[in-house]
XYZ file of C-alpha atoms in Angstrom:
557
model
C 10.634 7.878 -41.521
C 13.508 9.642 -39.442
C 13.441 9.292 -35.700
C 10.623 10.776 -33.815
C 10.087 12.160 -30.408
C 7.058 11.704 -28.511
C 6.427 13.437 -25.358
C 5.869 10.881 -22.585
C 6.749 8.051 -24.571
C 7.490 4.384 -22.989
C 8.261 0.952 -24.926
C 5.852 0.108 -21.882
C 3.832 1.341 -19.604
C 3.492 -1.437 -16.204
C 0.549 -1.283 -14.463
C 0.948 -2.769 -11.214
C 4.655 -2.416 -8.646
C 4.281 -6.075 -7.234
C 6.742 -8.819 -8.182
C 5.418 -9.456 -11.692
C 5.426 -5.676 -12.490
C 8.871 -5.485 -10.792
C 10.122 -8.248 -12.907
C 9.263 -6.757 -16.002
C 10.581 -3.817 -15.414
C 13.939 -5.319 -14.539
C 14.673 -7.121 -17.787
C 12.918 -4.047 -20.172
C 15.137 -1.715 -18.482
C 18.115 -4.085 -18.779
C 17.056 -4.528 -22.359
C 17.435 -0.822 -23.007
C 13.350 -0.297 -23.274
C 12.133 2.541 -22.057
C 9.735 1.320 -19.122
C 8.011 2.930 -16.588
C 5.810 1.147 -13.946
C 2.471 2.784 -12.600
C 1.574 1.914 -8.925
C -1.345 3.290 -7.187
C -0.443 2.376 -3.703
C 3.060 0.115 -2.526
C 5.159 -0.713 -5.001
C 5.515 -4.167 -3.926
C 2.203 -5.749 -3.691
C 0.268 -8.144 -1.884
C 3.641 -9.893 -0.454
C 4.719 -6.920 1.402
C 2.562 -7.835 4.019
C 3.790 -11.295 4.558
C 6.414 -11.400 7.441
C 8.873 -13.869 6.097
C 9.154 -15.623 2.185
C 10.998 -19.029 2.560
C 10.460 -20.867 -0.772
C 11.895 -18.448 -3.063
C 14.619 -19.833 -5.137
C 17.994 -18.471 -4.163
C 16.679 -16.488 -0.926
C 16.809 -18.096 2.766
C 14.423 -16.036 4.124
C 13.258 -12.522 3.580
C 10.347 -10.709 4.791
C 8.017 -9.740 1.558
C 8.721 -6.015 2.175
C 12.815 -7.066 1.471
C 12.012 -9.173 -1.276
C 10.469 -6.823 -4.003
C 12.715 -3.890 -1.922
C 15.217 -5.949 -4.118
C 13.468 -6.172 -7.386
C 12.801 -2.413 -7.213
C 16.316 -0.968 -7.018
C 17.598 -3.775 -9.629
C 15.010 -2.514 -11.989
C 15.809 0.817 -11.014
C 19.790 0.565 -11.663
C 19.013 -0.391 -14.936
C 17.050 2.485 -15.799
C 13.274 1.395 -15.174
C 11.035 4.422 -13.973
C 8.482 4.381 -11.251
C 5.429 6.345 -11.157
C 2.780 6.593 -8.097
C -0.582 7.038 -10.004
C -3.997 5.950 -9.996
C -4.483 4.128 -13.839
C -8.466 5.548 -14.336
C -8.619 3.787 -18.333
C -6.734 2.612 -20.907
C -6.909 3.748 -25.065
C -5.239 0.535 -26.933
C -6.365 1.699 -30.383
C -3.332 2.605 -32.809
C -0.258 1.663 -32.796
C 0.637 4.185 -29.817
C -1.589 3.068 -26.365
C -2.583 5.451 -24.133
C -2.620 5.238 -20.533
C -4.777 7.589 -18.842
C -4.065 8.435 -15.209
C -5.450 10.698 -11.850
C -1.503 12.630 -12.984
C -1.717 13.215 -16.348
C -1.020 10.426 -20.010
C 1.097 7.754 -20.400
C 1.784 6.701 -24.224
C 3.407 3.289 -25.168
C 4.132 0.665 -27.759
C 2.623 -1.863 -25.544
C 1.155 -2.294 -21.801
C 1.470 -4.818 -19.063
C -1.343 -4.955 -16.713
C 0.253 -6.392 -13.408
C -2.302 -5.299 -10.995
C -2.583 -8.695 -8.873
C -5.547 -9.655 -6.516
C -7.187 -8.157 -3.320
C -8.281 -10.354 -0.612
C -12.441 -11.902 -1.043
C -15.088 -10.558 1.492
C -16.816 -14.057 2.724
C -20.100 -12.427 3.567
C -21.011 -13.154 6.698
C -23.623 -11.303 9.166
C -21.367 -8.234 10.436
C -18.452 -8.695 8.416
C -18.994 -5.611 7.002
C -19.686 -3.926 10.296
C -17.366 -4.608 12.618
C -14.505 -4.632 9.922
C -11.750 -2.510 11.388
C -13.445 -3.409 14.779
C -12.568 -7.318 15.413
C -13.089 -8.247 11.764
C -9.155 -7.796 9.608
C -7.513 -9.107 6.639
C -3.945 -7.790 7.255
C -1.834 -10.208 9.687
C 1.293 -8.107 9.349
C -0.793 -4.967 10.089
C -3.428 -5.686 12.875
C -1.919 -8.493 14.526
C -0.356 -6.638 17.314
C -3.999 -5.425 18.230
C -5.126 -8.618 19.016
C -2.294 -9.487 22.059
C -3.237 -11.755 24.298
C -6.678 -12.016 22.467
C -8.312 -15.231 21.175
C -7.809 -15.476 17.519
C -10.184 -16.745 14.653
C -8.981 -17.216 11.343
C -11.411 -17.809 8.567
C -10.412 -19.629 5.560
C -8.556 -23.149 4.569
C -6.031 -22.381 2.102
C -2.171 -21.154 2.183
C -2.844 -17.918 3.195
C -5.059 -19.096 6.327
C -2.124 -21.406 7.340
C 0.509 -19.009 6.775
C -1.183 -16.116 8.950
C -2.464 -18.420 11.539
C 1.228 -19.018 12.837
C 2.079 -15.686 12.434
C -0.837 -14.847 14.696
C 0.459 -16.881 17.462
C 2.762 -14.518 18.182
C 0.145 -11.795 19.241
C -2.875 -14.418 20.508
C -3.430 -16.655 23.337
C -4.914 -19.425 20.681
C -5.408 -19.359 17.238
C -9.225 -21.274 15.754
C -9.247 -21.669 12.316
C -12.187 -22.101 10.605
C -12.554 -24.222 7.056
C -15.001 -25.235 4.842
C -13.709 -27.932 3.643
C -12.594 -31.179 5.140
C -8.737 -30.285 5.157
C -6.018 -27.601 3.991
C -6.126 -26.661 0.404
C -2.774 -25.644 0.245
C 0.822 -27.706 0.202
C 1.427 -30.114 2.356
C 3.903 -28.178 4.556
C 2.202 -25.097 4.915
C -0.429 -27.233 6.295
C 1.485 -29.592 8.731
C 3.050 -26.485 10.564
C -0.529 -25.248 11.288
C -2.055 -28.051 12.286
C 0.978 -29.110 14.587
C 1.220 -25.577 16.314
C 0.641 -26.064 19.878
C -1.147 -22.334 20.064
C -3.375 -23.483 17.154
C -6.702 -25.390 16.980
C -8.167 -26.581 13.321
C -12.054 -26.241 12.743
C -13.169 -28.614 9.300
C -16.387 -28.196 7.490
C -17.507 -24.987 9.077
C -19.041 -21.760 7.787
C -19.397 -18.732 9.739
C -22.410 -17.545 9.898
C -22.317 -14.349 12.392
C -20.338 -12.253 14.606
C -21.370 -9.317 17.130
C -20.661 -7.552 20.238
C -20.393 -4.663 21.775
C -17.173 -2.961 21.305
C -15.657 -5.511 19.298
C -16.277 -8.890 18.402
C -17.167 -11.137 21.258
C -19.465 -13.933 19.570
C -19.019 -15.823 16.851
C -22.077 -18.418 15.550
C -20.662 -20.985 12.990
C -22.139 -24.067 11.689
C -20.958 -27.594 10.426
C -21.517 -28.058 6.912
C -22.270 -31.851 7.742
C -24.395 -32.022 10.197
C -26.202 -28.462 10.208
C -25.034 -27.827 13.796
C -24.358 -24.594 15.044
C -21.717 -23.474 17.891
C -21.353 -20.523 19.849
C -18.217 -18.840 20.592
C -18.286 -16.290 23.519
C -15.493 -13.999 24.800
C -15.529 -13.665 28.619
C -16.772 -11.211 29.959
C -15.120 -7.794 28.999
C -13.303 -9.336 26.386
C -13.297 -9.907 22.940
C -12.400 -11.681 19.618
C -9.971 -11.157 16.706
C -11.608 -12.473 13.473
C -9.112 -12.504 10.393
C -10.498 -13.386 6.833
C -8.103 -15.264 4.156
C -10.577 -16.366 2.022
C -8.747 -16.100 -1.427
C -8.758 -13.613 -3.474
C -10.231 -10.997 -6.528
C -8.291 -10.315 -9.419
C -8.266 -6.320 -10.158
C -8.994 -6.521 -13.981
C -11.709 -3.492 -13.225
C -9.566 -1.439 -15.573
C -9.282 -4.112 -18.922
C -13.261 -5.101 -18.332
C -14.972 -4.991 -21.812
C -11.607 -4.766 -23.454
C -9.898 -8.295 -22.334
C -11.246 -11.346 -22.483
C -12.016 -13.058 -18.907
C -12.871 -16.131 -17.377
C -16.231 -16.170 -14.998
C -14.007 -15.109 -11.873
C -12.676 -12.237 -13.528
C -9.369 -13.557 -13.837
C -7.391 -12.415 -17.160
C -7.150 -14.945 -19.976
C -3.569 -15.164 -21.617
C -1.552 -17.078 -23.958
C 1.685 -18.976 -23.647
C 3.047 -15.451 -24.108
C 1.422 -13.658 -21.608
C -0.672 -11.786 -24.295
C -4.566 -10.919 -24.214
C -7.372 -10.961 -26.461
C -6.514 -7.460 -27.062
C -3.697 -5.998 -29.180
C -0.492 -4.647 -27.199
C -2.211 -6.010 -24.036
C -0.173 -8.275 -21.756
C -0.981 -9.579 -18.355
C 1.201 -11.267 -15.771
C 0.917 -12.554 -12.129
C -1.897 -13.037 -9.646
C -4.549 -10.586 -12.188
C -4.215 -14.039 -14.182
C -5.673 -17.507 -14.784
C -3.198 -20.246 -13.005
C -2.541 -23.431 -11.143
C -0.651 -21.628 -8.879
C -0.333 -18.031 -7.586
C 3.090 -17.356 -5.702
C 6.112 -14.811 -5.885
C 7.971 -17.600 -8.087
C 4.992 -17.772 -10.671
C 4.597 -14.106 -10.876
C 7.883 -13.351 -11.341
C 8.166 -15.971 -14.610
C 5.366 -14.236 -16.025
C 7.085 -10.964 -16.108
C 10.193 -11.827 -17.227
C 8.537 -14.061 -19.958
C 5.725 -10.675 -20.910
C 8.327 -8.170 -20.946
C 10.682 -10.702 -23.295
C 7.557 -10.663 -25.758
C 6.911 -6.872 -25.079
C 10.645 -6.219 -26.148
C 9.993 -7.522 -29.438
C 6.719 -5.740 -29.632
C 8.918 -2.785 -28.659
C 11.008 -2.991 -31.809
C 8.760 -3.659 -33.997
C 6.534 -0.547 -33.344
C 9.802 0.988 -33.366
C 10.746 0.013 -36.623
C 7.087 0.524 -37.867
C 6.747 4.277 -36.747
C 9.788 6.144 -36.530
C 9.243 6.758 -32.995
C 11.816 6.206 -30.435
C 11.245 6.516 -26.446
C 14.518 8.265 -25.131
C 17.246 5.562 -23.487
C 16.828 4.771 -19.958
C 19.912 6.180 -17.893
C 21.040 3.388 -15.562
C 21.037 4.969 -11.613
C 24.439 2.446 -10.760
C 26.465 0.198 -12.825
C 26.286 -3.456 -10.936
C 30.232 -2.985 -10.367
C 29.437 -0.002 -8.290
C 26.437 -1.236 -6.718
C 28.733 -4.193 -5.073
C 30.981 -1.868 -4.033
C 28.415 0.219 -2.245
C 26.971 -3.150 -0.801
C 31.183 -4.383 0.371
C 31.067 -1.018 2.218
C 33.740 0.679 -0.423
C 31.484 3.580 -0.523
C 29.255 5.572 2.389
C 26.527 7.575 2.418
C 27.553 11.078 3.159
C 27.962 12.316 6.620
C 25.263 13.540 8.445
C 22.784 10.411 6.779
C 22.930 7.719 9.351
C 19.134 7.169 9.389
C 19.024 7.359 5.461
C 19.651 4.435 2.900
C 21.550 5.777 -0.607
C 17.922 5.276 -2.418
C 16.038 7.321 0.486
C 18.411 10.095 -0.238
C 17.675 9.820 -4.003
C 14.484 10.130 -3.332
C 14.711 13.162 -0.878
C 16.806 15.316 -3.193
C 14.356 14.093 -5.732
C 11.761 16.001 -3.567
C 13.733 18.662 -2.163
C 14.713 19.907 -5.560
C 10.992 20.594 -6.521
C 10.305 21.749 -3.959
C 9.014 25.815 -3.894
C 8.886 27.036 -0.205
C 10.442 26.948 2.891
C 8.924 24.752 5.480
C 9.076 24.633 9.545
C 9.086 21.405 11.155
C 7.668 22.452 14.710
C 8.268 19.786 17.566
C 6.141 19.101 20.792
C 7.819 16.949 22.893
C 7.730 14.963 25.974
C 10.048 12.905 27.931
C 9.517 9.491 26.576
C 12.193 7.962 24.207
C 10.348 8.232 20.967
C 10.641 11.827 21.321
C 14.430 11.692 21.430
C 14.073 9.759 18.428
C 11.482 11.864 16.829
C 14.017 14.786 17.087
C 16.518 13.480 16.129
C 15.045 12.254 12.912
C 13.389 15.652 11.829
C 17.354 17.162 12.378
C 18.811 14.974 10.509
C 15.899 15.317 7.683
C 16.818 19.274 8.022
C 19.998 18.574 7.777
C 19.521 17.622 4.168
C 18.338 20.436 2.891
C 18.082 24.686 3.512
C 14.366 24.276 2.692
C 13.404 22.542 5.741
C 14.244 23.943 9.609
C 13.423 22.416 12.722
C 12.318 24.342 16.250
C 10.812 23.256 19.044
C 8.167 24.609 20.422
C 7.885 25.238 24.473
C 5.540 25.246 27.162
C 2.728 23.562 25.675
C 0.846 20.178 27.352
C -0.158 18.483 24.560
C -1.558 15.066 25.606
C -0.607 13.632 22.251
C 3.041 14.434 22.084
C 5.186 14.158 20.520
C 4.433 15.148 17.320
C 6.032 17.192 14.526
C 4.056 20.000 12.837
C 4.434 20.634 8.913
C 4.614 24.533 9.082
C 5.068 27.455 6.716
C 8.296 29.848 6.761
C 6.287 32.583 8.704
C 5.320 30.027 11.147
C 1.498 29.440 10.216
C 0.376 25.581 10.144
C -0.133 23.968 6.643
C -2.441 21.524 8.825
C -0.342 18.443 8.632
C 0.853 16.742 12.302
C 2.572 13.423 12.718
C 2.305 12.135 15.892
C 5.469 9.628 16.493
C 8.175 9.328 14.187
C 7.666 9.067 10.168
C 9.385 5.729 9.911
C 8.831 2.517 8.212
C 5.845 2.622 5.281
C 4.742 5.995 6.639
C 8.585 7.929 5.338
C 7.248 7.841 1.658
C 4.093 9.708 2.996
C 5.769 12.035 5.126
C 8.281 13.276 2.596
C 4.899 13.262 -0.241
C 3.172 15.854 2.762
C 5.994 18.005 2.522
C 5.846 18.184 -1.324
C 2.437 19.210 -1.064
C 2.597 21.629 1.489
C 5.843 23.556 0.071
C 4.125 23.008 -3.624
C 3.442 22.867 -6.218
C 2.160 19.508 -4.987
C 0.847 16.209 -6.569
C -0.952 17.428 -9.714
C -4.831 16.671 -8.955
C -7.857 16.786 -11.625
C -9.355 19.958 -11.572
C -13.146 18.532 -10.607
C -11.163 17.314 -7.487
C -9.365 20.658 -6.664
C -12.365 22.605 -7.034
C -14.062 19.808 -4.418
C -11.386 20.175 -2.040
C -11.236 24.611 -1.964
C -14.617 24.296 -1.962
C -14.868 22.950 1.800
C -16.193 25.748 3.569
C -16.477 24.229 7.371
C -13.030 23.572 9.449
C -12.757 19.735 9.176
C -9.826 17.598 11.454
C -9.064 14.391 10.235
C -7.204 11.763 12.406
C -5.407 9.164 10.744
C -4.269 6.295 13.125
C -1.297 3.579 11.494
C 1.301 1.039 12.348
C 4.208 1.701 10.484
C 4.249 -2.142 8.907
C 1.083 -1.556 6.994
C 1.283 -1.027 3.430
C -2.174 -0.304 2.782
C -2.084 2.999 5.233
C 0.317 5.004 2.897
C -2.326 5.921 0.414
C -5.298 7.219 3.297
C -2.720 9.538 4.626
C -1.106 10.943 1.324
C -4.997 11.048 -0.086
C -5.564 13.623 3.314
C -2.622 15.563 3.436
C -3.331 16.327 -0.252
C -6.397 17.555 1.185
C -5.617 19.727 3.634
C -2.629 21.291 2.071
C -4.619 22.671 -0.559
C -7.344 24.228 2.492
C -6.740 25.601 5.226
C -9.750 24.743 7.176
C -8.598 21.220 6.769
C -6.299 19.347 9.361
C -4.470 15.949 8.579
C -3.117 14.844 11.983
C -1.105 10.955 11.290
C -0.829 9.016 14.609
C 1.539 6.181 14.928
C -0.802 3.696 17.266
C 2.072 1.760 18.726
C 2.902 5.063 20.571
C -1.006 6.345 21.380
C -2.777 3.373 22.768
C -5.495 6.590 23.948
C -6.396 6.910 20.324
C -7.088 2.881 19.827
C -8.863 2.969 23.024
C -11.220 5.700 22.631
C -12.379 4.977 19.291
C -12.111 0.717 19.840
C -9.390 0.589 17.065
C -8.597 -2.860 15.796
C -7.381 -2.329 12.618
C -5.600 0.427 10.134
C -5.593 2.277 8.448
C -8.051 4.163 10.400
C -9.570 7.951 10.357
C -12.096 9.857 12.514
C -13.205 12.853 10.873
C -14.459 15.657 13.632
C -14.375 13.192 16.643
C -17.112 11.389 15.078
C -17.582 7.611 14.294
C -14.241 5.728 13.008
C -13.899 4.671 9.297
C -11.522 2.057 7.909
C -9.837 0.656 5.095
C -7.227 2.607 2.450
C -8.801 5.712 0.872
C -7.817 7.714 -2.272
C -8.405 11.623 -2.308
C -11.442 11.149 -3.971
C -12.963 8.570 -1.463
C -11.814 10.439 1.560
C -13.891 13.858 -0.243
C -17.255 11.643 -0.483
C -16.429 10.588 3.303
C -16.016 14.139 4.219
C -19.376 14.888 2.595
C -20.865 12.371 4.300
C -19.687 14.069 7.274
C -21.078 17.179 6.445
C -23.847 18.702 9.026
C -26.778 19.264 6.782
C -28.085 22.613 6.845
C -30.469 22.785 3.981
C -33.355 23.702 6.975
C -31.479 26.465 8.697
């Protein structure tokens, strides 16, 4: 059989951006596979969120966020593709896999599923309700709301240990609070928590409750020993921060029924990295181990995309069809070179790193219309910055202009307004400046509201023009959570496509109102109409069954 072409074709299809993902990627591309990798919310993973990574091989110290920054723009020099999607199921019949997703099919020789872990609800009384109200699972994202507070961390192993330090740096004392008799994680990890100064260790205790008012102000635990129960109790006023590290699930949702797994859920593989189901691979935290780290996930990718490579060629071989070469972004020699300082970015791109401005001209490219970006200022710095981040954005492209609008007391400034060429509002609104995690979600709200926009099922588009009642959502973020990204690009999709909707983004380190008013503790975070606060990262569809939740029910008018 001659040479075939097959539209959308990959060698493999990754599911999952995190360091196992990332590492596969690397050596496929470098292999000359064609490989693309599927991420439904940070490329990067679970580590992004950990402040600093000081037992990698080869690496002093790098926050998680630098780490698999890293990974992704080796794997991308080499050719590797990336690809933010929602994976909804998975066809491994035939020789050809398909890989169905909320953006349209993915077809490959063989898959990886990479999709790692997210972190275990304990169960507690109020858990559940006062989550994203005193209750948080995100160090790196909700410390800073907790300054000054007193701080209890639930859970005994590395992760518990890890955070707890970090969380001295926001609380007046770190509790944490263990089932067991001692730390479950290495030695080290251990020692520096129970040695902290700012940190008090609580063995063989469960916790049983918290409440309050506002927040979290009791907690009632009891010993596992001796069946007694202890009150804690903010003063008066005050409250609690309550942060759960209690291990983790694996996301295998996806393979259920067509992998085997173990009782926890956990992927079963061989030496290889390969399932109980043909062309199926799994690697990192989604699978059964010892030992769950960056270093561990890593060698499984490398060692499942080795075995996938051969897979590759073999399906190759076997049907004729051959996935088109990846083209390498940089050559390594020129990629030193740009690190040296032999070669700039352009003029004019201070604020922009060589792979933002790929990814800008990526975007600007597609996009169809002309868009305003319409300032409200005030005199405090972030303003100053604000502006001078949205001109230099401009400055990029003729599709984007910036003016600033005058006279107007806007208790919320600044913020910039995504508007159309004739000066109407598409309904998006930052509030701060579009830094940090939050660029990617900026520049994805421009897309949309220039068009033609992420491509959405139809069932969901017809949901969204369907809304017949204006609707304001309020998204409040820090700018160092990764798991924030996904709410706002789920409701900017939203209100792009209607324009009764409004998707207004407000960077809380700059709007300590917003936090206040609705007793924010934790983010992401949306009010929808002024109502009651929901939290926790949202896809389109889950933010459309929130906002018919919301909906004022007028079947007796």
């Amino acid at each position: 059989m001659g040479e075939q072409k097959l539209q959308n074709l990959y060698d493999a299809v990754v599911i999952g951006g995190g360091p196992a993902g990332l590492t596969a990627a690397l050596y496929l591309a470098r292999a000359r596979y064609r490989v693309v990798v599927v991420e439904k919310e940070q490329f990067g993973g679970q580590i992004t969120i950990t402040s600093e990574v000081v037992n990698y091989p080869g690496v002093l110290s790098a926050s998680g966020a630098e780490l698999t920054d890293t990974m992704r723009r080796q794997a991308e020099r080499f050719g590797a593709e990336f690809f933010s999607a929602q994976v909804e199921s998975l066809d491994l019949d035939g020789d050809v896999k398909t890989v169905r997703t909320d953006r349209g099919e993915l077809r490959a020789f063989g898959v990886l599923l990479a999709t790692g872990a997210h972190p275990r609800r304990v169960g507690f009384a109020g858990e559940e309700e006062y989550r994203g109200r005193g209750v948080a699972y995100c160090a790196t994202c909700d410390g800073e709301f907790f300054t000054g507070k007193q701080v209890f961390v639930i859970g005994g192993g590395f992760a518990a240990a890890e955070e707890s330090v970090f969380l001295t740096k926001y609380a007046s004392h770190v509790t944490i609070l263990m089932r067991g008799k001692d730390f479950s994680c290495a030695q080290a990890a251990a020692d520096e928590a129970r040695a902290h100064r700012d940190i008090t260790v609580v063995p063989e205790t469960e916790v049983l409750e918290v409440s309050g008012s506002s927040g979290v102000d009791r907690i009632l635990c009891r010993n596992r020993s001796t069946g007694e129960e202890t009150e804690y109790k903010a003063g008066e006023g005050d409250s609690f921060g309550v942060f759960v590290f209690a291990g983790y699930e694996p996301a295998t949702e996806l393979v259920r029924g067509l992998a085997e797994l173990n009782e926890q859920g956990y992927v079963l593989t061989d030496r290889s990295q390969k399932t109980s189901a043909d062309g199926l691979y799994a690697a990192g935290d989604v699978c059964v181990k010892p030992l769950r780290q960056v270093v561990t996930a890593v060698g499984d990718g490398a060692l499942a995309a080795t075995e996938l490579e051969r897979l590759a060629a073999a399906m190759q071989k076997k049907t004729g069809l051959h996935p088109e070469q990846p083209a390498r972004q940089k050559e390594p020699e020129k990629a030193e070179a740009l690190k040296a300082g032999e070669e700039r970015p352009a003029a004019g791109t201070a604020l922009f790193t060589p792979e933002m401005l790929a990814q800008l001209h990526a975007v600007f490219d597609r996009m169809e219309r002309p868009l305003i970006l319409k300032l409200s200022l005030d005199d405090r710095p972030v303003s100053a910055e604000l502006k001078g981040y949205m001109t230099e954005l401009a400055g990029l492209t003729e599709k984007l202009t910036v003016e600033e609008a005058s006279g107007q007391e806007d208790a919320d400034r600044p913020f910039v307004r995504v508007c159309t060429a004739d000066g109407e509002w598409t309904g998006l609104a930052f509030h701060g400046v579009p830094g940090g995690h939050e660029f990617t979600s900026f520049v994805l709200g421009l897309y949309n509201a220039s068009g033609p926009g992420q491509p959405l099922e139809e069932g969901l588009l017809q949901e969204i023009r369907a809304i017949a009642r204006p609707v304001r959502m309020q998204i409040m973020v820090s700018l160092s959570c990764t798991m924030c990204p996904e709410l706002v690009t789920a409701a900017q999709r939203i209100a792009a496509e209607n324009p009764l909707v409004t998707a207004e983004v407000y960077d809380l380190n700059h709007f300590a109102q917003m936090k206040e008013a609705y007793q924010v503790m934790s983010v992401p975070c949306m009010v929808v109409d002024g109502k009651k606060p929901s939290f926790g990262k949202k896809n389109v569809r889950q933010v459309l069954e929130l906002l018919g939740a919301e909906q004022p029910d007028t079947s007796g008018i």
